[in-house]
Tab-separated table of C-alpha atoms and ligand atoms in Angstrom:
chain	number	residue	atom	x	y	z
A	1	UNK	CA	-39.735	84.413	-9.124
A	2	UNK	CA	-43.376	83.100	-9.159
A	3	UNK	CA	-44.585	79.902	-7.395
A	4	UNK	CA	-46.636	79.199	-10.483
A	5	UNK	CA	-43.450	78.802	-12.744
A	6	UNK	CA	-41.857	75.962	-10.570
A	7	UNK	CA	-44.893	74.160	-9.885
A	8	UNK	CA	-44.590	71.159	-12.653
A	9	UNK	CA	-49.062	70.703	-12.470
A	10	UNK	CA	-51.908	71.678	-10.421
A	11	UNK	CA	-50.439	70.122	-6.913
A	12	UNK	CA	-51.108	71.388	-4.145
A	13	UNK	CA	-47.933	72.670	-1.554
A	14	UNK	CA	-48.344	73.791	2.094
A	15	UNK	CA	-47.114	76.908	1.345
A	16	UNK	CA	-44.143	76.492	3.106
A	17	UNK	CA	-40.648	77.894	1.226
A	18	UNK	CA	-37.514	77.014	2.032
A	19	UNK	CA	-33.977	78.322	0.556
A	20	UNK	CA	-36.012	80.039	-1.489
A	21	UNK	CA	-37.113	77.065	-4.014
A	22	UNK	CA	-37.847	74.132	-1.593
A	23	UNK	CA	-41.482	73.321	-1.474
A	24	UNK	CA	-43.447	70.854	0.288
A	25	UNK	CA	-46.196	69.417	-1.430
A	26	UNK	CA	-49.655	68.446	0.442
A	27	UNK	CA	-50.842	65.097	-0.879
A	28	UNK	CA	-53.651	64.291	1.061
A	29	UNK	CA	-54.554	60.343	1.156
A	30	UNK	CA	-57.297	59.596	-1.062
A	31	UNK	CA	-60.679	59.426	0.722
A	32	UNK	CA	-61.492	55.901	0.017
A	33	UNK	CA	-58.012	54.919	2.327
A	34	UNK	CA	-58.922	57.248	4.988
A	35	UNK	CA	-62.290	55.965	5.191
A	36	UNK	CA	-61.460	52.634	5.202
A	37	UNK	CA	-58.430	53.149	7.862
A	38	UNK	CA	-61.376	54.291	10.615
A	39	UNK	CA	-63.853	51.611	9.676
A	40	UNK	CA	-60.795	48.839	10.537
A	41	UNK	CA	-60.379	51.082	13.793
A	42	UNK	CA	-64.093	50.900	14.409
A	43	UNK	CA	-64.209	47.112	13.567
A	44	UNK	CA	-61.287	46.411	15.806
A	45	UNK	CA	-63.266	47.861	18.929
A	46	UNK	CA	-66.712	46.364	18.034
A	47	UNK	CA	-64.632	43.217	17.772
A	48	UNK	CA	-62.985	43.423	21.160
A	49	UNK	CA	-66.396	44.303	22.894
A	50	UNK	CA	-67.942	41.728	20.864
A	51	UNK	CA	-65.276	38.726	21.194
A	52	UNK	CA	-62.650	37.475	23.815
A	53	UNK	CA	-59.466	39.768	23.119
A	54	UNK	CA	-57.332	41.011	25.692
A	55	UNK	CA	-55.442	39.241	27.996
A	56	UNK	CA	-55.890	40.488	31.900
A	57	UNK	CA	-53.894	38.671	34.502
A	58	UNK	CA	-54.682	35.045	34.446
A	59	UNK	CA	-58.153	35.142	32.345
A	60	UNK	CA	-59.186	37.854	29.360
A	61	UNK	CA	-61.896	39.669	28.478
A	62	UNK	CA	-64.603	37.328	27.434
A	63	UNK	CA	-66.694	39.811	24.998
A	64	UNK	CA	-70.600	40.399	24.798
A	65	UNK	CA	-71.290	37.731	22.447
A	66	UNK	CA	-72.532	34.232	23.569
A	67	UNK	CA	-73.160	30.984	22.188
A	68	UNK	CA	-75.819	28.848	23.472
A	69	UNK	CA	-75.909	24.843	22.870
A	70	UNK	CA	-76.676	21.909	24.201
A	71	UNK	CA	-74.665	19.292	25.693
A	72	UNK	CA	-75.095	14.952	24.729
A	73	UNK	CA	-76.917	15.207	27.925
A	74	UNK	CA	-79.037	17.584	26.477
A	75	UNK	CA	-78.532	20.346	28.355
A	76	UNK	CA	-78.931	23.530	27.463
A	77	UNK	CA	-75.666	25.706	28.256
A	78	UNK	CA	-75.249	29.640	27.180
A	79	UNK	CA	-71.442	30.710	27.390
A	80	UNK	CA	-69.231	33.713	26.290
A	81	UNK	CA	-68.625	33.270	22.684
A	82	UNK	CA	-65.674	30.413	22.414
A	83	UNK	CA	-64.617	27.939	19.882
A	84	UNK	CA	-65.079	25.620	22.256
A	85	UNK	CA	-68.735	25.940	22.643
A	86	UNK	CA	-68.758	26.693	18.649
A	87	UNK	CA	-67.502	22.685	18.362
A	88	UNK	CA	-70.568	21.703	20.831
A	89	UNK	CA	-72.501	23.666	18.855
A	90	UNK	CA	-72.235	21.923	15.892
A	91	UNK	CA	-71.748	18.524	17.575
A	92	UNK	CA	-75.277	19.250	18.526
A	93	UNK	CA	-76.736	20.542	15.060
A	94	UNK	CA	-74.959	16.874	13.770
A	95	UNK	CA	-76.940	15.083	16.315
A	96	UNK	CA	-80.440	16.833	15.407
A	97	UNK	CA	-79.338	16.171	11.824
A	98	UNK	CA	-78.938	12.285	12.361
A	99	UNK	CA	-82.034	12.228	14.373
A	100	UNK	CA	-84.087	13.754	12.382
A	101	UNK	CA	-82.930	10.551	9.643
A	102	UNK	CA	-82.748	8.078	12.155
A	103	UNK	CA	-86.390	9.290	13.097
A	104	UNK	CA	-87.563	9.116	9.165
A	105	UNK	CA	-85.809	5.420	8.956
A	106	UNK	CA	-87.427	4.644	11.763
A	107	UNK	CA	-91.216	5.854	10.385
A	108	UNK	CA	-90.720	4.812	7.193
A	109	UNK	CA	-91.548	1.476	5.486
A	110	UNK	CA	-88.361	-0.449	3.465
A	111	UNK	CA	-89.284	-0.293	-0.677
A	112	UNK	CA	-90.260	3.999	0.223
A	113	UNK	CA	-86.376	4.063	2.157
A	114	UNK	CA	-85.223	2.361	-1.262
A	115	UNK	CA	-86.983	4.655	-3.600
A	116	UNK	CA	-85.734	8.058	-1.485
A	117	UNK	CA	-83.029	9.492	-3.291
A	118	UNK	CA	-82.150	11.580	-0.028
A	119	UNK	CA	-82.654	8.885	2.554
A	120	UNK	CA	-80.648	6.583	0.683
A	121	UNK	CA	-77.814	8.702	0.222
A	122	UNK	CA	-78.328	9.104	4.447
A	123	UNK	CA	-78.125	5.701	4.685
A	124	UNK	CA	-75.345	4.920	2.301
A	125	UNK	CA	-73.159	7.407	4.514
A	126	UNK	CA	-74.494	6.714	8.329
A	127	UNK	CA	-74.353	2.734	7.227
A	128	UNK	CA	-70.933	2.734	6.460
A	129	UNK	CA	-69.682	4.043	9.598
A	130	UNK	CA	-72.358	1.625	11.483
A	131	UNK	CA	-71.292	-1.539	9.311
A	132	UNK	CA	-67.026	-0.257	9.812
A	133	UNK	CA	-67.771	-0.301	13.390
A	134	UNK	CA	-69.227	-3.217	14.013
A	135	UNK	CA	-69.579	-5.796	10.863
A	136	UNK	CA	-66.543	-4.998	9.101
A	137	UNK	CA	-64.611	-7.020	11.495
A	138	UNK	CA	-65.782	-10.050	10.043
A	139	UNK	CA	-67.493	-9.494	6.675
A	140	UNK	CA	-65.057	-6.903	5.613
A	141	UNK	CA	-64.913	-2.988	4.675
A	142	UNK	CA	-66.907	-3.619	1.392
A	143	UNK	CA	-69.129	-6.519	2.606
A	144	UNK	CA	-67.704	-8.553	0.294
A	145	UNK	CA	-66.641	-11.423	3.413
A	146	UNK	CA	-63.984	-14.003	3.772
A	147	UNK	CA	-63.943	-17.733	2.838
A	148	UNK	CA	-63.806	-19.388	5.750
A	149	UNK	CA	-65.374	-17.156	7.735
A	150	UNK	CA	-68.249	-14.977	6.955
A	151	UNK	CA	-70.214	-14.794	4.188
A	152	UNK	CA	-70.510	-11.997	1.395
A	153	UNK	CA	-73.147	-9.850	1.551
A	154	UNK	CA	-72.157	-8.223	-1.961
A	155	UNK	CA	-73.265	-11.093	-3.648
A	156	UNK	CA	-77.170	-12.014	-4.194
A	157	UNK	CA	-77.011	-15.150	-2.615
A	158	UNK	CA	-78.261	-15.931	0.545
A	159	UNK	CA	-77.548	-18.636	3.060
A	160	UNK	CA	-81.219	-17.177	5.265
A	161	UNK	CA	-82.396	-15.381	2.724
A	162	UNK	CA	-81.925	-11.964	1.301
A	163	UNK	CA	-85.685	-9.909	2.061
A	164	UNK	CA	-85.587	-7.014	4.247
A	165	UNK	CA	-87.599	-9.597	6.716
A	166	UNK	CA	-84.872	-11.915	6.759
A	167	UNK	CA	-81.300	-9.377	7.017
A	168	UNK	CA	-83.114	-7.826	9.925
A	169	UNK	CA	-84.139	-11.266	11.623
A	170	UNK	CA	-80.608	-11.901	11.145
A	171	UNK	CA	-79.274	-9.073	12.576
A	172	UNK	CA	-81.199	-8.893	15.380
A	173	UNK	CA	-81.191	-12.098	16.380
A	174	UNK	CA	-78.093	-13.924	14.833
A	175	UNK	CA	-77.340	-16.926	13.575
A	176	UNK	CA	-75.574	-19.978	14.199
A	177	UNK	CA	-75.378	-22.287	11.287
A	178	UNK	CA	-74.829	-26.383	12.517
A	179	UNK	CA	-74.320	-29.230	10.003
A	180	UNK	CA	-73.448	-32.712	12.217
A	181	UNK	CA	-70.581	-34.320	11.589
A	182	UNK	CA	-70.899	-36.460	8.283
A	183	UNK	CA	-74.345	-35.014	7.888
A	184	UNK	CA	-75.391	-37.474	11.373
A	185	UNK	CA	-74.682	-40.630	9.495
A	186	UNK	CA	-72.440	-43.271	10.464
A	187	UNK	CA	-70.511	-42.480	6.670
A	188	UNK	CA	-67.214	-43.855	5.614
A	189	UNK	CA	-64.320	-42.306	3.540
A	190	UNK	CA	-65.390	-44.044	0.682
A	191	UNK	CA	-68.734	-42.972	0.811
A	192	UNK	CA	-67.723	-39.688	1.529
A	193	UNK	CA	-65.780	-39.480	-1.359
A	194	UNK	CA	-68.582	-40.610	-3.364
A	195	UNK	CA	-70.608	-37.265	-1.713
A	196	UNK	CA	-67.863	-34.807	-2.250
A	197	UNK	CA	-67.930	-36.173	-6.052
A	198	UNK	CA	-71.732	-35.855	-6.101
A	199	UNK	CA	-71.647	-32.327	-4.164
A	200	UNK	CA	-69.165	-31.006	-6.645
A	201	UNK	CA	-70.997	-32.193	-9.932
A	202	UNK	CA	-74.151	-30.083	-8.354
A	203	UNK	CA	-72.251	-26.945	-9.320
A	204	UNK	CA	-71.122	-28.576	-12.777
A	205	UNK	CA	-67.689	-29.465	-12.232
A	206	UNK	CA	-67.173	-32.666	-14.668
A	207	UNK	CA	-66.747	-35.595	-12.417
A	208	UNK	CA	-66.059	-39.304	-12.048
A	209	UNK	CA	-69.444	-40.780	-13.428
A	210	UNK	CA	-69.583	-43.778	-10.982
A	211	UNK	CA	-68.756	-41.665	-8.076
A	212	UNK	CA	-71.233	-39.347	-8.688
A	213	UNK	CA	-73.956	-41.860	-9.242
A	214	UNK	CA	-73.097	-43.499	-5.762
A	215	UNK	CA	-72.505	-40.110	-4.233
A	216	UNK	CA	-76.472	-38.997	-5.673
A	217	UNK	CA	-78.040	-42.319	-3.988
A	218	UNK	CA	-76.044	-41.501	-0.668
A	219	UNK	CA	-78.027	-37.806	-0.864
A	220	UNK	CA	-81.102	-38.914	-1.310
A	221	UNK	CA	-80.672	-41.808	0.855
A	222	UNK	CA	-78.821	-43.027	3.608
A	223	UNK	CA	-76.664	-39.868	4.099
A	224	UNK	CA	-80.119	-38.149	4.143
A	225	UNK	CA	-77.966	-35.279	3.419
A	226	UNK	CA	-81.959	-33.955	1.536
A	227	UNK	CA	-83.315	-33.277	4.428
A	228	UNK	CA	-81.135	-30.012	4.913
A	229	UNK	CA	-79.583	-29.595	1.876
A	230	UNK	CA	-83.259	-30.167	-0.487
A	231	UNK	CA	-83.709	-32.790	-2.845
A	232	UNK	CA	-82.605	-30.457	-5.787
A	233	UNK	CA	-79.403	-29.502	-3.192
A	234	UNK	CA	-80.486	-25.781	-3.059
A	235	UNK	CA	-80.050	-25.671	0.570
A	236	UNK	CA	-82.868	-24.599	3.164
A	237	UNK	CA	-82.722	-20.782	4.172
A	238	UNK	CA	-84.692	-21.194	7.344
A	239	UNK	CA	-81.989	-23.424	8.514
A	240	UNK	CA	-78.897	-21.806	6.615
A	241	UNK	CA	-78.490	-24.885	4.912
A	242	UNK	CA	-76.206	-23.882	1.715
A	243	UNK	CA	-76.981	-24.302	-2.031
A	244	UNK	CA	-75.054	-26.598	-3.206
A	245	UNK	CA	-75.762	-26.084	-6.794
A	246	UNK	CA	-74.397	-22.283	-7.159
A	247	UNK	CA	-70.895	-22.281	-7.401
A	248	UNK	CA	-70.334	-19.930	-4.064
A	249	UNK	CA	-68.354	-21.712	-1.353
A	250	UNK	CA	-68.252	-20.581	2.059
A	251	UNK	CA	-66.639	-23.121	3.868
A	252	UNK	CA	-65.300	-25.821	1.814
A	253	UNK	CA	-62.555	-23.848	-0.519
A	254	UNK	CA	-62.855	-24.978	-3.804
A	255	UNK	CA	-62.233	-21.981	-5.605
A	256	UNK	CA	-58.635	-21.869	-3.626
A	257	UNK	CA	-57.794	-25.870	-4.106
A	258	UNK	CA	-56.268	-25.387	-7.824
A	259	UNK	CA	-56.768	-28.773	-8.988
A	260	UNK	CA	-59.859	-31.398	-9.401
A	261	UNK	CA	-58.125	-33.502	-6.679
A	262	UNK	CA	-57.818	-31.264	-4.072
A	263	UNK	CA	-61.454	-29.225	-4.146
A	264	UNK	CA	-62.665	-33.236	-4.042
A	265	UNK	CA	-60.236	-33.348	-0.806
A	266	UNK	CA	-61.690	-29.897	0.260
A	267	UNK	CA	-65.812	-30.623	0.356
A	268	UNK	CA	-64.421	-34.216	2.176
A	269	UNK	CA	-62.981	-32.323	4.865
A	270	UNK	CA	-66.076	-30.028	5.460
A	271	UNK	CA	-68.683	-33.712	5.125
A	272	UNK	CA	-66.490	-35.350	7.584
A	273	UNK	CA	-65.996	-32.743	10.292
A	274	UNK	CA	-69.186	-31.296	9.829
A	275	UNK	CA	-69.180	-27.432	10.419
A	276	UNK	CA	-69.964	-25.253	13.754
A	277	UNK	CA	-68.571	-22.592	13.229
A	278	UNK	CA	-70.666	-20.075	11.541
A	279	UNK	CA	-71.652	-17.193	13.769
A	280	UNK	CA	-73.363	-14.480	13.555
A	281	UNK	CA	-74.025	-13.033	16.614
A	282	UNK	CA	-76.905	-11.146	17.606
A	283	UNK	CA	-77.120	-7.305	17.635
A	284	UNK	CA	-80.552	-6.482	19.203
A	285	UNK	CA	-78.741	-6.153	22.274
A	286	UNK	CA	-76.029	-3.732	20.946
A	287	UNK	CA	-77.821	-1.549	18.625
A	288	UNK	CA	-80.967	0.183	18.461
A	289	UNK	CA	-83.669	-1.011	16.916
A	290	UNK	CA	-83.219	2.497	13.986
A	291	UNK	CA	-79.731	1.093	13.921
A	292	UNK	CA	-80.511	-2.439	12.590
A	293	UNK	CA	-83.136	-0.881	10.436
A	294	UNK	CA	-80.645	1.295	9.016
A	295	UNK	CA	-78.269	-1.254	8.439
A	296	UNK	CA	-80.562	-3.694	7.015
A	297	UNK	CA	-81.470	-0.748	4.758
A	298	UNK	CA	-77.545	-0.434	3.951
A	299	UNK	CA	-77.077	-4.078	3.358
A	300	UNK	CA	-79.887	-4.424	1.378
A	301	UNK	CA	-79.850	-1.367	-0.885
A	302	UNK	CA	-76.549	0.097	-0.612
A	303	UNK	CA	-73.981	-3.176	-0.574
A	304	UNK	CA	-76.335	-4.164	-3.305
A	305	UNK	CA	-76.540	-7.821	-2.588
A	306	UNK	CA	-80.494	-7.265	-1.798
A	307	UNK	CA	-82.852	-9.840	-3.117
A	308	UNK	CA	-86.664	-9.742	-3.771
A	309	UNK	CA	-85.812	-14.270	-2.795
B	401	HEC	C1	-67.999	-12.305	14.585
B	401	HEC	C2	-68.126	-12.183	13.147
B	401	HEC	C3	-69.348	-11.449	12.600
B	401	HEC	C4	-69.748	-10.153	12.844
B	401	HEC	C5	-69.104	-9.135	13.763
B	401	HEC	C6	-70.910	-9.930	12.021
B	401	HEC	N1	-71.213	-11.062	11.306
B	401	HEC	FE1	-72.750	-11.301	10.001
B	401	HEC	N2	-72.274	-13.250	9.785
B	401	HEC	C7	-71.175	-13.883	10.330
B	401	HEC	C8	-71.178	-15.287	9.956
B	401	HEC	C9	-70.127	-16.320	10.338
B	401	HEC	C10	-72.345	-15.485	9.181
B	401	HEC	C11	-72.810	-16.807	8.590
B	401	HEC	C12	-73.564	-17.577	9.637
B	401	HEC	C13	-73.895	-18.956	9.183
B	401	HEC	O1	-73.461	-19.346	8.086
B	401	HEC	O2	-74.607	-19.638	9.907
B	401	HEC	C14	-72.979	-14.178	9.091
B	401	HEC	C15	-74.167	-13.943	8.384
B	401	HEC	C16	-74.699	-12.690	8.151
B	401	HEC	C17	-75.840	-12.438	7.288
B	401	HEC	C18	-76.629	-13.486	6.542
B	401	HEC	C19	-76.042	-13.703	5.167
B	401	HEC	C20	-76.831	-14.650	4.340
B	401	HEC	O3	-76.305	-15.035	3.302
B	401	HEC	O4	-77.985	-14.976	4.691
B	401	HEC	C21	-76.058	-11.080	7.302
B	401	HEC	C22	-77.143	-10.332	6.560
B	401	HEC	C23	-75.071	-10.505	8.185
B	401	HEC	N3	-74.262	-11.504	8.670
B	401	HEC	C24	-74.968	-9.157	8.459
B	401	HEC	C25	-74.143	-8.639	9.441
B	401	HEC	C26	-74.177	-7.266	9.883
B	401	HEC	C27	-75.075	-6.184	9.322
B	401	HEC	C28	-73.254	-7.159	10.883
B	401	HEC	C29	-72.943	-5.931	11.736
B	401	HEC	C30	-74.016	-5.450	12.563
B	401	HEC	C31	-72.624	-8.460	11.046
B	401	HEC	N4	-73.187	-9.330	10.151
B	401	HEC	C32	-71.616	-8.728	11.951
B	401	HEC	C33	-70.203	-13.298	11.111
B	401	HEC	C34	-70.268	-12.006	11.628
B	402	HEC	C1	-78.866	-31.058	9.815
B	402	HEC	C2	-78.797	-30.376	8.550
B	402	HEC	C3	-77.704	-30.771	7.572
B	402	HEC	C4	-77.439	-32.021	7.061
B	402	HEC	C5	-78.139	-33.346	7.381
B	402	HEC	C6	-76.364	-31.830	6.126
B	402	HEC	N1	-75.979	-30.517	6.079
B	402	HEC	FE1	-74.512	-29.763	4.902
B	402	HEC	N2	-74.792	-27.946	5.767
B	402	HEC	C7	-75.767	-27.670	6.693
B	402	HEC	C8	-75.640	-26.285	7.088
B	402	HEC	C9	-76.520	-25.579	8.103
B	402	HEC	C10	-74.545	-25.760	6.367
B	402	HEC	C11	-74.015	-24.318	6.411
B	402	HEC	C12	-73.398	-24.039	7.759
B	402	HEC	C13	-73.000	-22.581	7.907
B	402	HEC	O1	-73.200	-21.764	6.964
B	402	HEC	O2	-72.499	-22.239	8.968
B	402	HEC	C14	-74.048	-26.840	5.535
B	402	HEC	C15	-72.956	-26.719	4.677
B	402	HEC	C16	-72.529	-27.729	3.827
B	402	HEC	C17	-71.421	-27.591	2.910
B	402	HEC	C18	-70.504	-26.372	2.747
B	402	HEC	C19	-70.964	-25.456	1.640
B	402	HEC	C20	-70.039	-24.272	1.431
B	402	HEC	O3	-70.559	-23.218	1.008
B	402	HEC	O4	-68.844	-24.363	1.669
B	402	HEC	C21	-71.338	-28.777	2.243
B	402	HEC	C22	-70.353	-29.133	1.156
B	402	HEC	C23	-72.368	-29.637	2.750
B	402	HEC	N3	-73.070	-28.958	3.715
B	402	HEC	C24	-72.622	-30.910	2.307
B	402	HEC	C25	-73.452	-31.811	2.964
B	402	HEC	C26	-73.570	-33.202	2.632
B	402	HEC	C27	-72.834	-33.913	1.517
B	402	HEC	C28	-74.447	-33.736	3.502
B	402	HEC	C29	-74.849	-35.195	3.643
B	402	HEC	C30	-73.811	-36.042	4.146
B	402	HEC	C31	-74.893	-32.677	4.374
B	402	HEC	N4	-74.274	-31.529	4.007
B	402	HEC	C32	-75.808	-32.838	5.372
B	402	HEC	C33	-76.716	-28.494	7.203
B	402	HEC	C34	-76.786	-29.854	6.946
């Protein structure tokens, strides 16, 4: 019989015949397979030349390729190619990166930091890890503070004032905010009361007439609570003496008192023990001069409390 017969199309066989009908066809692989088969065995050696591959005894074979970097000590190291050294590697391009910002907050003047798209999205992103490290502690993740405690510096009020001048004289050199004991005068409970009454109509709670009338000659008299506080009780920034008249409390916790009684009992207790106890301690010591700049920056601009005042 003829081959041609049996064959169901045009494929190939090797020729081969067996029990006279058994074929076997040759189906080569396609080319595109084949080629790609040797370029994955060509890759493969170029890869163990190239790269650490095999294991030999205690070590392996380290490979042709290297990877130079520099260490924080900034020294320059060239090593077989490792992952290792890859990390250091870009530990150091992350280091030139900040310095190169640090270098521009450094150079630049405030209002051009503010109007820089780029270096305030730099400074929104190196602040925050600067202010979680080291401010959050005590005026909290957001900046937005604790009564009692620290002030916000979400808010646009300012106890020293909220220029770029003043956050970075405060930073730097910290503050310490002292009010004597009964404002330094020799003040009784009734008089006192007659103060907190005063104090609290300044930020127009509705208070006992009388009281507050008393209370106003105390301020602007014997008390001489004025000569901190201002005659118009908006407080004295080069001292940190607080407004009186906005409705933010710091120390005395009016907001948390509940009723009229007990925010009357609250700005007492702050008149007759005075306060002492708001610090601010000083960072020019701790951080670097581009740090406080860039966290001035971040206060200012980014928390949003910033003040032209
Ligand atoms: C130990 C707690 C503490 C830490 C830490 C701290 N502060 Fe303060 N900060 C205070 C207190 C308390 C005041 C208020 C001082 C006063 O009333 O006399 C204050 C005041 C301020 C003010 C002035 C606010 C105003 O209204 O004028 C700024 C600005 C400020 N802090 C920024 C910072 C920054 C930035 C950091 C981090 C580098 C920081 N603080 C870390 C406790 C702290
Ligand atoms: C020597 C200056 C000085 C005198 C006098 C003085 N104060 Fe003050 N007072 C301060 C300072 C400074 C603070 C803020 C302290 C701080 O932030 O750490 C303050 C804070 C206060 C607060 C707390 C405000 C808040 O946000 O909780 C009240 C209330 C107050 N003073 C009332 C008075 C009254 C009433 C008198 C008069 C009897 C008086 N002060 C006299 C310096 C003074």
């Amino acid at each position: 019989m003829s081959q041609g017969n049996t064959q169901p199309s045009k494929v190939q066989t090797t020729g081969h015949v067996w029990d006279g009908d058994l074929q076997e066809y040759n189906n080569p692989l396609p080319n595109w397979w084949l080629w790609g088969f040797y370029l994955t065995i060509f890759f493969s050696v170029a890869y163990w030349l190239a790269y650490p591959a095999w294991p030999v005894g205690k070590g392996f074979t380290t490979g042709m390729a290297t990877i130079t970097y520099k260490n924080d000590k900034g020294v320059e190291k060239t090593t077989h190619w490792n992952t290792r050294a890859l990390l250091m590697k870009d530990l150091q391009d992350a280091r030139e990166f900040q310095k190169k910002y640090f270098d521009r907050v450094a150079a630049m003047p405030y209002d051009q930091i503010a109007k820089d798209p780029e270096m305030l999205n730099f400074v929104a992103s190196a602040g925050k890890v600067l202010f979680a490290d080291n401010c959050a502690a005590c005026h909290m993740s957001g900046g937005q503070g604790k009564r009692g405690f620290a002030p916000s510096l979400v808010d646009d009020d300012w106890i020293y004032g909220g220029t770029y001048d003043k956050i970075q004289e405060t930073i730097t050199n910290g503050r310490h905010g002292i009010m004597p004991v009964k404002g330094g005068a020799n003040l009784n409970d009734v008089e006192i009361d007659n103060l907190a009454n005063y104090v609290l109509s300044l930020s127009g709670e509705s208070m006992d007439a009388a009281k507050v009338k008393a209370g106003d000659e105390l301020f602007h008299g014997k008390a001489a609570c004025f000569s901190c506080h201002g005659a118009d009780g908006k407080g004295n920034k080069d001292i940190g003496a607080a407004n009186l008249t906005d409705k933010i409390w710091l120390w005395a916790d009016v907001p948390g008192a509940g009723s009229a009684d007990k925010q009357v009992e609250a700005v007492k207790a702050v008149i007759a023990a005075g306060l002492n106890k708001g610090v601010m301690p000083a960072w020019s010591g701790r951080l670097k001069a581009d740090q406080i700049k860039l966290l001035t920056t971040y206060v200012h601009d980014v928390l949003g409390g910033g003040s032209k005042k």
